[in-house]
mmCIF file of N, CA, C and O in Angstrom:
data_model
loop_
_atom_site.group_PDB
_atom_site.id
_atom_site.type_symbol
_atom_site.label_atom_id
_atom_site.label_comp_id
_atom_site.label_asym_id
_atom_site.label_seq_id
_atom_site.Cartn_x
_atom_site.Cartn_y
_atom_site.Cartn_z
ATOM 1 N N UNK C 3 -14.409 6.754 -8.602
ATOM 2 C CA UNK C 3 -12.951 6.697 -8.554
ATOM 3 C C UNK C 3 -12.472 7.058 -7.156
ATOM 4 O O UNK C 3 -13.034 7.781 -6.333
ATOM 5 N N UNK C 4 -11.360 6.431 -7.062
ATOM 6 C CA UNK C 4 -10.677 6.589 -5.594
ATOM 7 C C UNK C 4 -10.324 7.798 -5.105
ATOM 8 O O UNK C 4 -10.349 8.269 -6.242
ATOM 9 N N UNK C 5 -10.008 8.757 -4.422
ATOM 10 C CA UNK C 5 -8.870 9.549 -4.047
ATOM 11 C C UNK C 5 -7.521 8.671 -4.415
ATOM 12 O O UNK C 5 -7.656 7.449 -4.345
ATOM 13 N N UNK C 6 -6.426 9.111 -4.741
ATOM 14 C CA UNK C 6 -5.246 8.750 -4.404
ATOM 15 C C UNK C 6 -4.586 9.827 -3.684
ATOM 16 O O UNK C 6 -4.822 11.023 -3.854
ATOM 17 N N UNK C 7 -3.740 9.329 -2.863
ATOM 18 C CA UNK C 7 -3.075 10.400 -2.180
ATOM 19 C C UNK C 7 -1.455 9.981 -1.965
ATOM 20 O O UNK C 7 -1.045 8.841 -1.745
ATOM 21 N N UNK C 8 -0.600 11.276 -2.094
ATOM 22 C CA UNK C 8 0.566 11.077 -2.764
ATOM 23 C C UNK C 8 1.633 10.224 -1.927
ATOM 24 O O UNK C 8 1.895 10.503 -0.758
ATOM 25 N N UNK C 9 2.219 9.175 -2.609
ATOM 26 C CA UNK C 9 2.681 8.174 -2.252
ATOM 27 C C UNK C 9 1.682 7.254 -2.222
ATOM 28 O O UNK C 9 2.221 6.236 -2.655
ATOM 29 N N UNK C 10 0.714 7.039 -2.008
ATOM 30 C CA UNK C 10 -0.616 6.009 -1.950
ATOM 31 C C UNK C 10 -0.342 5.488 -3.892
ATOM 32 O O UNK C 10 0.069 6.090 -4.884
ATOM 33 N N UNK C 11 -0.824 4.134 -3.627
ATOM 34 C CA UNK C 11 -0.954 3.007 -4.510
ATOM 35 C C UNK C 11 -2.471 3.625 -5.014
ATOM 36 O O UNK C 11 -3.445 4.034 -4.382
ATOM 37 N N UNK C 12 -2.071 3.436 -6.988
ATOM 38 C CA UNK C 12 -3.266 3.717 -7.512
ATOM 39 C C UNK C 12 -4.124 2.338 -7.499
ATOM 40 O O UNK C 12 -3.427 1.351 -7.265
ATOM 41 N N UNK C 13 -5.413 2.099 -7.693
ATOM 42 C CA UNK C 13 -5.968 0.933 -8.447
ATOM 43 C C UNK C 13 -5.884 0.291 -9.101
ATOM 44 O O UNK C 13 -5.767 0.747 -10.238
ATOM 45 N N UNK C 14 -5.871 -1.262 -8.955
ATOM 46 C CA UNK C 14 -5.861 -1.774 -10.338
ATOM 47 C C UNK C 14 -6.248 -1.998 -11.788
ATOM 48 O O UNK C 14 -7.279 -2.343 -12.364
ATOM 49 N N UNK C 15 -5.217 -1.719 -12.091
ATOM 50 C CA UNK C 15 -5.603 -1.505 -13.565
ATOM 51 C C UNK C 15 -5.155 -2.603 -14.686
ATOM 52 O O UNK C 15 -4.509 -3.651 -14.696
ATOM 53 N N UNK C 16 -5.743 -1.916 -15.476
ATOM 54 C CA UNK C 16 -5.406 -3.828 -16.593
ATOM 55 C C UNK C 16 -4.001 -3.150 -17.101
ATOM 56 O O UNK C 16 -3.750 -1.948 -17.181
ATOM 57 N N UNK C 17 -3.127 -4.302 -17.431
ATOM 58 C CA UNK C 17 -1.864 -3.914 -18.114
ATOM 59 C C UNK C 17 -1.639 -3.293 -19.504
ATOM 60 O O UNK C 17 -2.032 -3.657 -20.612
ATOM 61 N N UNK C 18 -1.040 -2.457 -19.194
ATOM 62 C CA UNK C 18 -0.697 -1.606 -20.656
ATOM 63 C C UNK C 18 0.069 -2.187 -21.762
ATOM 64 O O UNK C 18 0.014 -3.417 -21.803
ATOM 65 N N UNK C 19 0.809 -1.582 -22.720
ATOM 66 C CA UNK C 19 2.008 -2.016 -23.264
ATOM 67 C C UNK C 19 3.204 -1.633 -22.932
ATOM 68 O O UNK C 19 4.213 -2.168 -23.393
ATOM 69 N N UNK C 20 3.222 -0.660 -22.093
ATOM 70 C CA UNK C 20 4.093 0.134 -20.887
ATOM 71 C C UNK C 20 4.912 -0.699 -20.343
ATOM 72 O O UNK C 20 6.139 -0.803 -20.343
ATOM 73 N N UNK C 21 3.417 -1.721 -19.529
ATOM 74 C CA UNK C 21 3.767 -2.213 -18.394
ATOM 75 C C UNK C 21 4.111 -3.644 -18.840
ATOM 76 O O UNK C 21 4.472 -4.430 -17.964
ATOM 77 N N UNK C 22 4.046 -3.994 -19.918
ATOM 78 C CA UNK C 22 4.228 -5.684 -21.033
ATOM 79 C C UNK C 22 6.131 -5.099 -20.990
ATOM 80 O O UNK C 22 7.039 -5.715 -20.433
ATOM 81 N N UNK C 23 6.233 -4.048 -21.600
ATOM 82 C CA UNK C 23 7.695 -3.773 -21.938
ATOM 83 C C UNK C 23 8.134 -3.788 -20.528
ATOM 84 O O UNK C 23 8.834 -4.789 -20.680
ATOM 85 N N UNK C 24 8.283 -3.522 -19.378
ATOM 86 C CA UNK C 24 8.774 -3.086 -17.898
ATOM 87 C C UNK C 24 9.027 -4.537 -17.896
ATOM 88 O O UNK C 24 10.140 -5.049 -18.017
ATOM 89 N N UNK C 25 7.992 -5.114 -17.759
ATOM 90 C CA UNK C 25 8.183 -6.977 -17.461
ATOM 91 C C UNK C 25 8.901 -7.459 -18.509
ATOM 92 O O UNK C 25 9.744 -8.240 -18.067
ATOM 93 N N UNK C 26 8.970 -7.347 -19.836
ATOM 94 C CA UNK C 26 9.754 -7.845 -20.824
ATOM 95 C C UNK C 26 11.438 -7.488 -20.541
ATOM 96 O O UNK C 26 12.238 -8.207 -21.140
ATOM 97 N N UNK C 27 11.942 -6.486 -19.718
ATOM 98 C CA UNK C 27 12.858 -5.729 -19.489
ATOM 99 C C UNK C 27 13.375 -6.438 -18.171
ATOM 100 O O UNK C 27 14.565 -6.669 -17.957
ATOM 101 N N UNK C 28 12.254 -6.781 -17.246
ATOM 102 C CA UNK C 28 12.767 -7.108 -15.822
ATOM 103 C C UNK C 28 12.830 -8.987 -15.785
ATOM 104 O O UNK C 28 13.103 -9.520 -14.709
ATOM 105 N N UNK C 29 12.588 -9.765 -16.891
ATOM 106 C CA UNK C 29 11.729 -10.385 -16.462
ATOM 107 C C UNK C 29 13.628 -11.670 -16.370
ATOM 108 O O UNK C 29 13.543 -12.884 -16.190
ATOM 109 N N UNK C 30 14.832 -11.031 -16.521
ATOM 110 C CA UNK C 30 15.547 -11.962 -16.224
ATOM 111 C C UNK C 30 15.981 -11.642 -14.737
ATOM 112 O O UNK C 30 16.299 -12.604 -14.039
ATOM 113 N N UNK C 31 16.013 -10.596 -14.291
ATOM 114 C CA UNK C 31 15.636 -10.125 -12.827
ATOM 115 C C UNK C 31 14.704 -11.128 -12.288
ATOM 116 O O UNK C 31 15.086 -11.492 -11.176
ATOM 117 N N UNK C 32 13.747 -11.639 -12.625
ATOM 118 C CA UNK C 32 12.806 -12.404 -12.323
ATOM 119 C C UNK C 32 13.148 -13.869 -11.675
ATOM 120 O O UNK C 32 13.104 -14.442 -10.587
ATOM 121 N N UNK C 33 13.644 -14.195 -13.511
ATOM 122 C CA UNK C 33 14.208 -15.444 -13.149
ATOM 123 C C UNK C 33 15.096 -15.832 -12.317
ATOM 124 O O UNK C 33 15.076 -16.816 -11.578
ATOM 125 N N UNK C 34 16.108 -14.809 -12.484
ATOM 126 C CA UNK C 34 17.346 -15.127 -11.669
ATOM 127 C C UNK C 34 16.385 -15.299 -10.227
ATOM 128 O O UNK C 34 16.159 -16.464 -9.900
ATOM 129 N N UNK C 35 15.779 -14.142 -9.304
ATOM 130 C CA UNK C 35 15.283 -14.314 -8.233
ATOM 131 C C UNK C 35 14.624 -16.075 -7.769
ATOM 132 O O UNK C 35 14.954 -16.761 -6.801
ATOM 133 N N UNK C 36 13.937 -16.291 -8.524
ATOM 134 C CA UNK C 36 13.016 -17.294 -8.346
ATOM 135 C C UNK C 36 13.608 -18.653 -9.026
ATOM 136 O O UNK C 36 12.978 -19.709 -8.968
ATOM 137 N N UNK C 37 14.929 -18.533 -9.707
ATOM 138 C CA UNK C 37 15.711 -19.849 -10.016
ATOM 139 C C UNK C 37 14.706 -20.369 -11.105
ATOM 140 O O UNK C 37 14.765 -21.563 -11.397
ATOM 141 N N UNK C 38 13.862 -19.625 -11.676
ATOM 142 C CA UNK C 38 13.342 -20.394 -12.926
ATOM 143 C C UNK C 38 12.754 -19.764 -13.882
ATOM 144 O O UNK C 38 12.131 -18.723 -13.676
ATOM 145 N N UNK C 39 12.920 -20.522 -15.504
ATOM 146 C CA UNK C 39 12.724 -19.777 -16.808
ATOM 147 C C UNK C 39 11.490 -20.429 -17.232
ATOM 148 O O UNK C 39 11.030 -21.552 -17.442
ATOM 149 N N UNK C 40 11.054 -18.732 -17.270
ATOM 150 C CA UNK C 40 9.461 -18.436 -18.068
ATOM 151 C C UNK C 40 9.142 -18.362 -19.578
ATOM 152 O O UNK C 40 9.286 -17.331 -20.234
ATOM 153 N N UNK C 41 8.867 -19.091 -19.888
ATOM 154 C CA UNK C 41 8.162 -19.107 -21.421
ATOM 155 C C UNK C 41 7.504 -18.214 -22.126
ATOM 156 O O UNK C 41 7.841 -17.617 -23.149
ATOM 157 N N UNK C 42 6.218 -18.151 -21.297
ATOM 158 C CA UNK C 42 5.487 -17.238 -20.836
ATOM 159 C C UNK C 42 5.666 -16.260 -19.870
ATOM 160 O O UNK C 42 6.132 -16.598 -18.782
ATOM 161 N N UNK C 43 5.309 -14.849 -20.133
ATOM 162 C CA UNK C 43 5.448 -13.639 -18.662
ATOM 163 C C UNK C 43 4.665 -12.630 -19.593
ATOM 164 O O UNK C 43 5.107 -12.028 -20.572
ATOM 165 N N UNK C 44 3.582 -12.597 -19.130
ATOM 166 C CA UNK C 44 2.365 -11.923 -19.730
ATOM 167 C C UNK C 44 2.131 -11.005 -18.420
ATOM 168 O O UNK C 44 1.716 -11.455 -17.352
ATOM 169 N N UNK C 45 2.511 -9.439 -18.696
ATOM 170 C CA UNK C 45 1.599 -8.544 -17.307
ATOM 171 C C UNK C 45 0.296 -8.558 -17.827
ATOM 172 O O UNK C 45 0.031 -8.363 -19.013
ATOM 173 N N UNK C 46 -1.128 -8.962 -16.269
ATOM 174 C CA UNK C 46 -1.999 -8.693 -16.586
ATOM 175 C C UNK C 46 -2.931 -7.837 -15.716
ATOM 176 O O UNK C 46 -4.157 -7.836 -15.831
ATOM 177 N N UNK C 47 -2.022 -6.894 -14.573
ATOM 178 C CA UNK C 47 -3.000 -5.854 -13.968
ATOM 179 C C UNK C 47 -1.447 -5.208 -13.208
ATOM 180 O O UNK C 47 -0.438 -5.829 -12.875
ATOM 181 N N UNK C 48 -1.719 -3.942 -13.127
ATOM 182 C CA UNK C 48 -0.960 -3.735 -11.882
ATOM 183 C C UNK C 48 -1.075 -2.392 -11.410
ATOM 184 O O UNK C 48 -1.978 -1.728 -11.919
ATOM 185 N N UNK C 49 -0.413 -1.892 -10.615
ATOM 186 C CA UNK C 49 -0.785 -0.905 -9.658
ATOM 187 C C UNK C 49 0.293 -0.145 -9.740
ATOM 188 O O UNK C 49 1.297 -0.710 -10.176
ATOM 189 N N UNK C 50 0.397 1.126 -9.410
ATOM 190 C CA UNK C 50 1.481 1.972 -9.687
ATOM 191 C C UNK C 50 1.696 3.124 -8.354
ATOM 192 O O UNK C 50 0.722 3.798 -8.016
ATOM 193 N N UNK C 51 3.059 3.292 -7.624
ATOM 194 C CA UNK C 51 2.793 4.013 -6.860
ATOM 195 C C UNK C 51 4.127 5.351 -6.876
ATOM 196 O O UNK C 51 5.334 5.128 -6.770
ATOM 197 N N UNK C 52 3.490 6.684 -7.033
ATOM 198 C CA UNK C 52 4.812 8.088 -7.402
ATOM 199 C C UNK C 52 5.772 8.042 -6.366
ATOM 200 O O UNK C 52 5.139 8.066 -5.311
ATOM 201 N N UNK C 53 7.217 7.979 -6.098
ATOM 202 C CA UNK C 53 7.738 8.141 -5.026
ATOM 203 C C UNK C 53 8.840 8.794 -5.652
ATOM 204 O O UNK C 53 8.378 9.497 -6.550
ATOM 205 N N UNK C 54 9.854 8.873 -5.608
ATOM 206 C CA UNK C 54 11.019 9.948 -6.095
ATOM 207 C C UNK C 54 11.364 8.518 -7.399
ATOM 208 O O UNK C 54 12.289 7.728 -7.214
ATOM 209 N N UNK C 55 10.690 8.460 -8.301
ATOM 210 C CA UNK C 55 10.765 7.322 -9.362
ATOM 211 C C UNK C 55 9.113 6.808 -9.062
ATOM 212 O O UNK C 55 8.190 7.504 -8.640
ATOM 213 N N UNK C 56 9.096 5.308 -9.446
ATOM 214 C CA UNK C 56 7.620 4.774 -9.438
ATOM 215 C C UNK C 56 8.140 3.283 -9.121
ATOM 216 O O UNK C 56 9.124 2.619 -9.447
ATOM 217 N N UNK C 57 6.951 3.075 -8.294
ATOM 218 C CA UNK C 57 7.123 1.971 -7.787
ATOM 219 C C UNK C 57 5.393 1.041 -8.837
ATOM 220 O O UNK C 57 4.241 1.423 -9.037
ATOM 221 N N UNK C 58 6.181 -0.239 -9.207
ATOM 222 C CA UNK C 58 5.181 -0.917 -9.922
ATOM 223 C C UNK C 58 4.999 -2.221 -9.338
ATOM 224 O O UNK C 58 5.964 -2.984 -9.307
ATOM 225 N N UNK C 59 3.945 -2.554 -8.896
ATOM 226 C CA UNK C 59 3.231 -3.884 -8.412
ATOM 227 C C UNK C 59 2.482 -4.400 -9.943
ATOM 228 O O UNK C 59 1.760 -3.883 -10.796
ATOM 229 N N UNK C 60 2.881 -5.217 -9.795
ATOM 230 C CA UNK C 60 2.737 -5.967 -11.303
ATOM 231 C C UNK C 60 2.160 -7.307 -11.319
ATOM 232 O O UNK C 60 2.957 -8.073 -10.777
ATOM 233 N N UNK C 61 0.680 -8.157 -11.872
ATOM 234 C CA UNK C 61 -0.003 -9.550 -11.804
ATOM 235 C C UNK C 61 0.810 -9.925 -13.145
ATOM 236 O O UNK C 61 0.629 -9.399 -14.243
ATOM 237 N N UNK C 62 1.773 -10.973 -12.831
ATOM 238 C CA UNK C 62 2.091 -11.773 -14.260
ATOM 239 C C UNK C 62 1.548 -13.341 -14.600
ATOM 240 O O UNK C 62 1.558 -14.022 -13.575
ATOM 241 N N UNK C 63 1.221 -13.851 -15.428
ATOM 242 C CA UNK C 63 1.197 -14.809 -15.650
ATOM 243 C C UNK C 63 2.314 -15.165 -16.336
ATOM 244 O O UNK C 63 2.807 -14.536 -17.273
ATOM 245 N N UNK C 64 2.752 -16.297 -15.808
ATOM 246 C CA UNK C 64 4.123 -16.970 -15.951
ATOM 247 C C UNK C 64 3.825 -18.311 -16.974
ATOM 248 O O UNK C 64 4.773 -18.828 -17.566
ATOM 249 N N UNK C 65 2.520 -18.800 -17.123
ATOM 250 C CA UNK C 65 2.220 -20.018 -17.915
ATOM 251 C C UNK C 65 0.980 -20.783 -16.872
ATOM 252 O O UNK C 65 0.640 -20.347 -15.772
ATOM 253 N N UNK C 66 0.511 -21.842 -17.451
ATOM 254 C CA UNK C 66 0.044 -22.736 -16.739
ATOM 255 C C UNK C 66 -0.737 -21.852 -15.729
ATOM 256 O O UNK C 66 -0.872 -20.635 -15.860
ATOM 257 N N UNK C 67 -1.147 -22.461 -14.891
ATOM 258 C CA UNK C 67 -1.310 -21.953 -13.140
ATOM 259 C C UNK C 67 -0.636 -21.264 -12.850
ATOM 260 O O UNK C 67 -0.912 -20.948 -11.693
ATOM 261 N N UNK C 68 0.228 -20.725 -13.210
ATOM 262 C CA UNK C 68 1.765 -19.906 -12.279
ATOM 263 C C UNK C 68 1.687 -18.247 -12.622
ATOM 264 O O UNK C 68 2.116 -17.613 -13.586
ATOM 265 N N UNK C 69 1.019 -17.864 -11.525
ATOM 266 C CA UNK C 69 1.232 -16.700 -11.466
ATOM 267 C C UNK C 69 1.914 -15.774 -10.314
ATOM 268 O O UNK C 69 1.826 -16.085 -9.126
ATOM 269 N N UNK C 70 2.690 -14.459 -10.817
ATOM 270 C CA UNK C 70 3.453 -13.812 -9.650
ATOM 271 C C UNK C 70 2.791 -12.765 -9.462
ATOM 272 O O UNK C 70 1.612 -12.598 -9.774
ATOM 273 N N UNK C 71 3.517 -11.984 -8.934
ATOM 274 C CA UNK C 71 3.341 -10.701 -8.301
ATOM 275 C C UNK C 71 4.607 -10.266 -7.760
ATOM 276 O O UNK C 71 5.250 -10.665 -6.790
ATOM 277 N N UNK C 72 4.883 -9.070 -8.878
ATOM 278 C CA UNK C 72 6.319 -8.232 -8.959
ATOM 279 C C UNK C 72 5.981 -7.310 -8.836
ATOM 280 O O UNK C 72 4.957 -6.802 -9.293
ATOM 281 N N UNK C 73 7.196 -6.640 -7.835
ATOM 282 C CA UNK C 73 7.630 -5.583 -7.338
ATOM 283 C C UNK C 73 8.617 -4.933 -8.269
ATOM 284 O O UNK C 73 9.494 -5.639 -8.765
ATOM 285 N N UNK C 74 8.534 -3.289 -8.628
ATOM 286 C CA UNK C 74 9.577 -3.383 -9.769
ATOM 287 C C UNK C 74 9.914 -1.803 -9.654
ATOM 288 O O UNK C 74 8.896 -1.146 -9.870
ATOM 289 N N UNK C 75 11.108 -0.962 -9.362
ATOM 290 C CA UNK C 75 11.045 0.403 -9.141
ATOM 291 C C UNK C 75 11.724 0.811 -10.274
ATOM 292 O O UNK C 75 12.706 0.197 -10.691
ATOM 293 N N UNK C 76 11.190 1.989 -10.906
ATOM 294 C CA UNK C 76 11.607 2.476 -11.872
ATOM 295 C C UNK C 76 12.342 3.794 -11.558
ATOM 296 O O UNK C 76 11.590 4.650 -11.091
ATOM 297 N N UNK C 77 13.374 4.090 -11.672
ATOM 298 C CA UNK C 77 14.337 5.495 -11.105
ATOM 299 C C UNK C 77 14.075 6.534 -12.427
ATOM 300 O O UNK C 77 13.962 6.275 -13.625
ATOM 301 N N UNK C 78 14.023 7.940 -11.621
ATOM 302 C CA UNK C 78 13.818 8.887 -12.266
ATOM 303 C C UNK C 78 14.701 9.099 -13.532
ATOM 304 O O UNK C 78 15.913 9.307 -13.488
ATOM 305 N N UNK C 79 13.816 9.010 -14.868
ATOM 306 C CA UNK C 79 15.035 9.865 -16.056
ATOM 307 C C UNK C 79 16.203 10.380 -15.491
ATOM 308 O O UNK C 79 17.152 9.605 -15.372
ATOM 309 N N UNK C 80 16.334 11.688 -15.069
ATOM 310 C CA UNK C 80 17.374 12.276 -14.548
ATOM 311 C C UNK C 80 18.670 11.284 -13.384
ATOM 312 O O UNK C 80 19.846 11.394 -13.037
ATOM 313 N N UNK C 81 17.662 10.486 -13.188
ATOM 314 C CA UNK C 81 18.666 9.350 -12.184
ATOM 315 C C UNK C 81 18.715 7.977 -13.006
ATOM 316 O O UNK C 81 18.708 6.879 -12.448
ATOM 317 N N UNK C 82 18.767 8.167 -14.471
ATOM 318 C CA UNK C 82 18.903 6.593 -15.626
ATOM 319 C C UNK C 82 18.315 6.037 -15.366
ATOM 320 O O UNK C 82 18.777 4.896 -15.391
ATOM 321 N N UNK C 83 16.857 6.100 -14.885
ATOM 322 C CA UNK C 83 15.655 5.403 -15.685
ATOM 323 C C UNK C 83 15.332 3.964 -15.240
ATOM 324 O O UNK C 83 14.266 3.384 -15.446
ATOM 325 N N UNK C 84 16.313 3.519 -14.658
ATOM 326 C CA UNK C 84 16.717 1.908 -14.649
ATOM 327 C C UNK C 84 15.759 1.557 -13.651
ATOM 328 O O UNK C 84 15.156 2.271 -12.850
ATOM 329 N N UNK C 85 15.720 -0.062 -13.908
ATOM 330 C CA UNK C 85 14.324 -0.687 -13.745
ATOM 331 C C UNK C 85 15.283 -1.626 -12.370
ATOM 332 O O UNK C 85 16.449 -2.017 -12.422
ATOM 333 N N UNK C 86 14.328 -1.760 -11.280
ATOM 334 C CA UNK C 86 15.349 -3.122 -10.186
ATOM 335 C C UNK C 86 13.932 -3.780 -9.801
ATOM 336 O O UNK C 86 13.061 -3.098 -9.261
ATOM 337 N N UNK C 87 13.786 -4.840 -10.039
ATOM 338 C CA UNK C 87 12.565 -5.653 -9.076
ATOM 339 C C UNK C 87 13.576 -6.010 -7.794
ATOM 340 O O UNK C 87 14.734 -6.396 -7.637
ATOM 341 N N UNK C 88 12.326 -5.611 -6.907
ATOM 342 C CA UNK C 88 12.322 -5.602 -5.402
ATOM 343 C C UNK C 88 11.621 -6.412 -4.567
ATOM 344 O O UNK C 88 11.642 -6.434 -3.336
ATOM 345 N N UNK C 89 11.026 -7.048 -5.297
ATOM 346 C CA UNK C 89 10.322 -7.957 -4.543
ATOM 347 C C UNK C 89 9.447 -8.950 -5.626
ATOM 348 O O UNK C 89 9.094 -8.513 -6.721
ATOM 349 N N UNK C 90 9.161 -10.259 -5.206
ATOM 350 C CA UNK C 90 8.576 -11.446 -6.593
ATOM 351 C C UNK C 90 7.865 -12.343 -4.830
ATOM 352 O O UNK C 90 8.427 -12.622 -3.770
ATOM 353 N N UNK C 91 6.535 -12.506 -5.298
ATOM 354 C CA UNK C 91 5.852 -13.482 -4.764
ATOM 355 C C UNK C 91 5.425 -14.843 -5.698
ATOM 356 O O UNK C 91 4.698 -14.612 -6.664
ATOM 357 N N UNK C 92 5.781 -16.037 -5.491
ATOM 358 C CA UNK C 92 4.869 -16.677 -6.296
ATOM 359 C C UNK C 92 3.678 -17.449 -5.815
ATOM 360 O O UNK C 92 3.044 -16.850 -4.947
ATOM 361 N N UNK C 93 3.322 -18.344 -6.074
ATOM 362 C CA UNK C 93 2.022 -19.058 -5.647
ATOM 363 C C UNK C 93 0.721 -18.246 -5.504
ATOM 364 O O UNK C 93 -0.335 -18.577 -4.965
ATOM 365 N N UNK C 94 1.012 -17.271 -6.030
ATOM 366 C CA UNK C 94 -0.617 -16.861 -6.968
ATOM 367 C C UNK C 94 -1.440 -17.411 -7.511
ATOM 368 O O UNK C 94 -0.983 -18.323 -8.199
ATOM 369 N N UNK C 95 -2.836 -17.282 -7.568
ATOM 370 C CA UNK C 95 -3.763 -17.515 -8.608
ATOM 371 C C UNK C 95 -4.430 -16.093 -9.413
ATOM 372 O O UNK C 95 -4.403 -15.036 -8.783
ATOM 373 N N UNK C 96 -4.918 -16.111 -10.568
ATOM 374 C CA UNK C 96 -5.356 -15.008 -11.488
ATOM 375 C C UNK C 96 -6.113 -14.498 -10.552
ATOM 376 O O UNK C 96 -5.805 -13.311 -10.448
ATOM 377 N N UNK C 97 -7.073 -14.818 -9.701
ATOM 378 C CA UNK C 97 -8.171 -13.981 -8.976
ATOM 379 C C UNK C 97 -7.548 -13.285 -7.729
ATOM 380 O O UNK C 97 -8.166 -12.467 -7.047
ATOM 381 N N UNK C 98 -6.106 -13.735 -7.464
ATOM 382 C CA UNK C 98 -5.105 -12.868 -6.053
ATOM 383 C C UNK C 98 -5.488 -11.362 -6.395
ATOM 384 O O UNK C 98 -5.539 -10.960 -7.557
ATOM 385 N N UNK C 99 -5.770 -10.504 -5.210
ATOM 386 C CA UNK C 99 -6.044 -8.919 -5.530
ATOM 387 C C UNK C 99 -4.418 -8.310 -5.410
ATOM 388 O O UNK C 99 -3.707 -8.720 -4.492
ATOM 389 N N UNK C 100 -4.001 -7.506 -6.207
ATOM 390 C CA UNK C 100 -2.371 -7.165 -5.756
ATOM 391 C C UNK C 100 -2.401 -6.411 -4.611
ATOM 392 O O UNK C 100 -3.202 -5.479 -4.687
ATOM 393 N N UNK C 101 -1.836 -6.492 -3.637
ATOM 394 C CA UNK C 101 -1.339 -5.891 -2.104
ATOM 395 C C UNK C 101 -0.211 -5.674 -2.141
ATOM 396 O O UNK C 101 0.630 -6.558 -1.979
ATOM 397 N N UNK C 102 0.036 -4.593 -2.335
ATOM 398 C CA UNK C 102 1.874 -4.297 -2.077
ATOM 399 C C UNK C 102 2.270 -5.346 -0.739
ATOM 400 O O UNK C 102 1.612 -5.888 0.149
ATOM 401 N N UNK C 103 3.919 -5.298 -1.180
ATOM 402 C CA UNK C 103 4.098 -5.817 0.055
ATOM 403 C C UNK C 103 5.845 -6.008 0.350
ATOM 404 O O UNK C 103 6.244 -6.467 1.420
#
């Protein structure tokens, strides 16, 4: 296992049901960004990083070939919790390693 060190991005990990609900939650954030509706939006790895809230790098499969890579910050309970994607790459493939970015 890695060190992580604080603020440092954990490893990838396979998606939870955590992280299925975060994307189920963000995922018209999504669309709106990228001008198009997903059928499919399956999280299937992502990375998590502590900052005053959490920052989530997220592998989705969108359908077909089409996969992203979302950016998604989650604000502290005490600051309502609320979810903002910050960033959406598309033109992924399943084997892309996630790299913040």
């Amino acid at each position: 296992m890695t060190d992580v060190y604080p603020g440092g991005w954990s490893e990838t990990e396979p998606a939870t049901e955590e992280i299925q609900r975060i994307c189920d939650e963000v995922k018209g954030q999504v669309e709106e960004r990228t001008n198009t509706k997903y059928g499919i939006f399956r999280a299937l790895q992502y990375r998590s990083q502590v900052v005053e809230g959490t920052n989530y790098l997220i592998k989705i499969h969108a359908g077909g070939f089409t996969y992203l890579h979302v950016m998604v910050f989650e604000a502290l309970p005490c600051d309502g919790g609320k979810k903002l994607v910050t960033g959406v790459q598309q033109g992924h493939t399943r084997q892309d390693d996630l790299k913040p970015f």
